[in-house]
Amino acid sequence: MTGIKISVDRLQIGNYVKLPLNWKDHPFLFSSFAIKSREEIDLIRRLGLKQVIMFPDKSSMPPKPVQEIETPANETTAESTLDDIEAALAAEKERRIEQLKLYRRNLQRSEKAFERSLSQLRNLMNKLQTRPLTAIKEAQELVDGIVAQLLSTDEMVLHLMSESPEGESIYYHSLNVSILSMLLAKEAGFTEEEMKQVGFAALVHDIGMLRIPTQILRKTEPLTRPELNLLKQHTRYGHELLDLTKDCPDTAKKVVLHHHERLDGSGFPEGLKAEQLDKLTQMVSVVDEYDELCHPQDQSKAKVPHVVLSFLFKNRTKQLNKDYIGLLVKQLGIYPPGSVVQLSNGQVGLVMSVNPKRLLFPSVLIYDPAIPRQEAPIIDLEDVGLTIGKVISPTRLPAPVFEYLNPRTRISFYFDHSNVPTRA
């Protein structure tokens, strides 16, 4: 979309404009917006601007023809009225800035909790091969703490986490599957003990991958048949590893061995069917498949979360539990964290957080080149009266927008349970 420079005197309601000012140098919430009132035009003029950039494709009205421009004296709002309007806009903008600061503090707290959990997971996975008794106990303590947090509130916000370092995908994948499985278990009405069981099982479901050669795990070309057969052995390797200690719950061993089984018998290693698979295994299988489709070995084949959820619902209900797929959609929303979206006002952003009780109104980081990225607004769509128009593939973003939004290659989630939804 191409903008054109026009005189402020040609502006009218319905024009979509961009102000050539720093975000902090005007009272409006955004530097780009559709004009909704005569007073907004007068406020733009009051800023001392002679020209603005107007986007015809985003505007519901064309600018005034030059010959129809009225004299400012005939159309200007009273100064006292403008004073009141500007003060109200500035106060609202300041309120949103403070809420944004609170949102970022909550996000940072979730990031720190996520990193602590990852650190614990790295340590316990290393211990599983040398000190399995200690590792099992530490894994159960980690899961018990997360379950306690999940049960401490009826409402939470699921946040997008930072990128994973190369070579650590197993830790991010395992923690992601564990967190989402526990969220689903809570939503499905599982008991506290069942939530702990599914969380622990999901945390160690891919432990057998530690015995697969690194060159196979990192290979982006199609695996040869022998390599694929070896990779499939990770379920048996994991079961053997957990079988070294009698303290590992049998429920976890079943999940580790059977999480690649499918309801129609098309899975591995034993070709089991629905009636032979317990509900914990079926739940972890759904989340594992979701995360694997988002993050395949060959990242060029990765699908965005929005597409993966749709794909599972349309194509995997014979292989995976349909009810649990539905619960996953209910938890993540149709616009999961990590989705790049275009809003109803034409702006582009990155979904940062969702509240399962308000799925159509996630919090979105907005692309605005007039605002430094570290200060970019993260807005609650319901709070500002916007909706999502469509999802955009990150690969289709112009380079400056891609760099600004920094869409994640590895999409991981953690939750903040300390507040009702923060609106920024």
PDB file of C-alpha atoms in Angstrom, residues 306 332-354 358-366 379-382 384-392:
ATOM      1  CA  HIS A 306      -2.959 -21.238  13.169  1.00  0.00           C
ATOM      2  CA  LEU A 332      -4.628 -21.566  22.171  1.00  0.00           C
ATOM      3  CA  GLY A 333      -7.400 -19.896  20.206  1.00  0.00           C
ATOM      4  CA  ILE A 334      -7.652 -19.678  16.464  1.00  0.00           C
ATOM      5  CA  TYR A 335      -4.841 -17.108  16.625  1.00  0.00           C
ATOM      6  CA  PRO A 336      -2.259 -18.771  18.917  1.00  0.00           C
ATOM      7  CA  PRO A 337       0.739 -16.888  20.309  1.00  0.00           C
ATOM      8  CA  GLY A 338       3.326 -16.624  17.562  1.00  0.00           C
ATOM      9  CA  SER A 339       0.782 -15.882  14.818  1.00  0.00           C
ATOM     10  CA  VAL A 340       1.492 -12.902  12.549  1.00  0.00           C
ATOM     11  CA  VAL A 341      -1.807 -11.138  11.905  1.00  0.00           C
ATOM     12  CA  GLN A 342      -3.324  -8.204  10.068  1.00  0.00           C
ATOM     13  CA  LEU A 343      -5.809  -6.211  12.132  1.00  0.00           C
ATOM     14  CA  SER A 344      -9.087  -4.667  11.084  1.00  0.00           C
ATOM     15  CA  ASN A 345      -7.394  -1.263  10.816  1.00  0.00           C
ATOM     16  CA  GLY A 346      -4.773  -2.647   8.424  1.00  0.00           C
ATOM     17  CA  GLN A 347      -1.895  -2.750  10.904  1.00  0.00           C
ATOM     18  CA  VAL A 348       0.283  -5.846  11.199  1.00  0.00           C
ATOM     19  CA  GLY A 349       1.310  -7.450  14.469  1.00  0.00           C
ATOM     20  CA  LEU A 350       2.522 -10.535  16.319  1.00  0.00           C
ATOM     21  CA  VAL A 351       0.187 -12.330  18.740  1.00  0.00           C
ATOM     22  CA  MET A 352       2.011 -12.364  22.073  1.00  0.00           C
ATOM     23  CA  SER A 353      -0.569 -13.696  24.525  1.00  0.00           C
ATOM     24  CA  VAL A 354      -4.000 -15.284  24.678  1.00  0.00           C
ATOM     25  CA  ARG A 358     -11.256 -14.244  25.466  1.00  0.00           C
ATOM     26  CA  LEU A 359      -9.777 -16.081  22.487  1.00  0.00           C
ATOM     27  CA  LEU A 360     -10.878 -13.639  19.790  1.00  0.00           C
ATOM     28  CA  PHE A 361      -9.057 -10.780  21.515  1.00  0.00           C
ATOM     29  CA  PRO A 362      -5.398 -11.710  22.062  1.00  0.00           C
ATOM     30  CA  SER A 363      -2.669  -9.244  22.966  1.00  0.00           C
ATOM     31  CA  VAL A 364      -0.764  -8.201  19.853  1.00  0.00           C
ATOM     32  CA  LEU A 365       2.607  -6.495  19.411  1.00  0.00           C
ATOM     33  CA  ILE A 366       2.024  -3.831  16.753  1.00  0.00           C
ATOM     34  CA  ILE A 379      -2.430  -3.971  22.714  1.00  0.00           C
ATOM     35  CA  ASP A 380      -5.466  -5.868  23.918  1.00  0.00           C
ATOM     36  CA  LEU A 381      -7.678  -5.937  20.840  1.00  0.00           C
ATOM     37  CA  GLU A 382     -10.928  -5.790  22.762  1.00  0.00           C
ATOM     38  CA  VAL A 384      -9.076  -0.763  21.513  1.00  0.00           C
ATOM     39  CA  GLY A 385     -12.015  -2.082  19.511  1.00  0.00           C
ATOM     40  CA  LEU A 386      -9.986  -3.946  16.892  1.00  0.00           C
ATOM     41  CA  THR A 387     -10.296  -7.451  15.461  1.00  0.00           C
ATOM     42  CA  ILE A 388      -8.043  -9.777  13.470  1.00  0.00           C
ATOM     43  CA  GLY A 389      -8.669  -9.711   9.741  1.00  0.00           C
ATOM     44  CA  LYS A 390      -6.350 -12.506   8.651  1.00  0.00           C
ATOM     45  CA  VAL A 391      -3.222 -14.498   9.487  1.00  0.00           C
ATOM     46  CA  ILE A 392      -0.069 -13.751   7.476  1.00  0.00           C
TER      47      ILE A 392
END
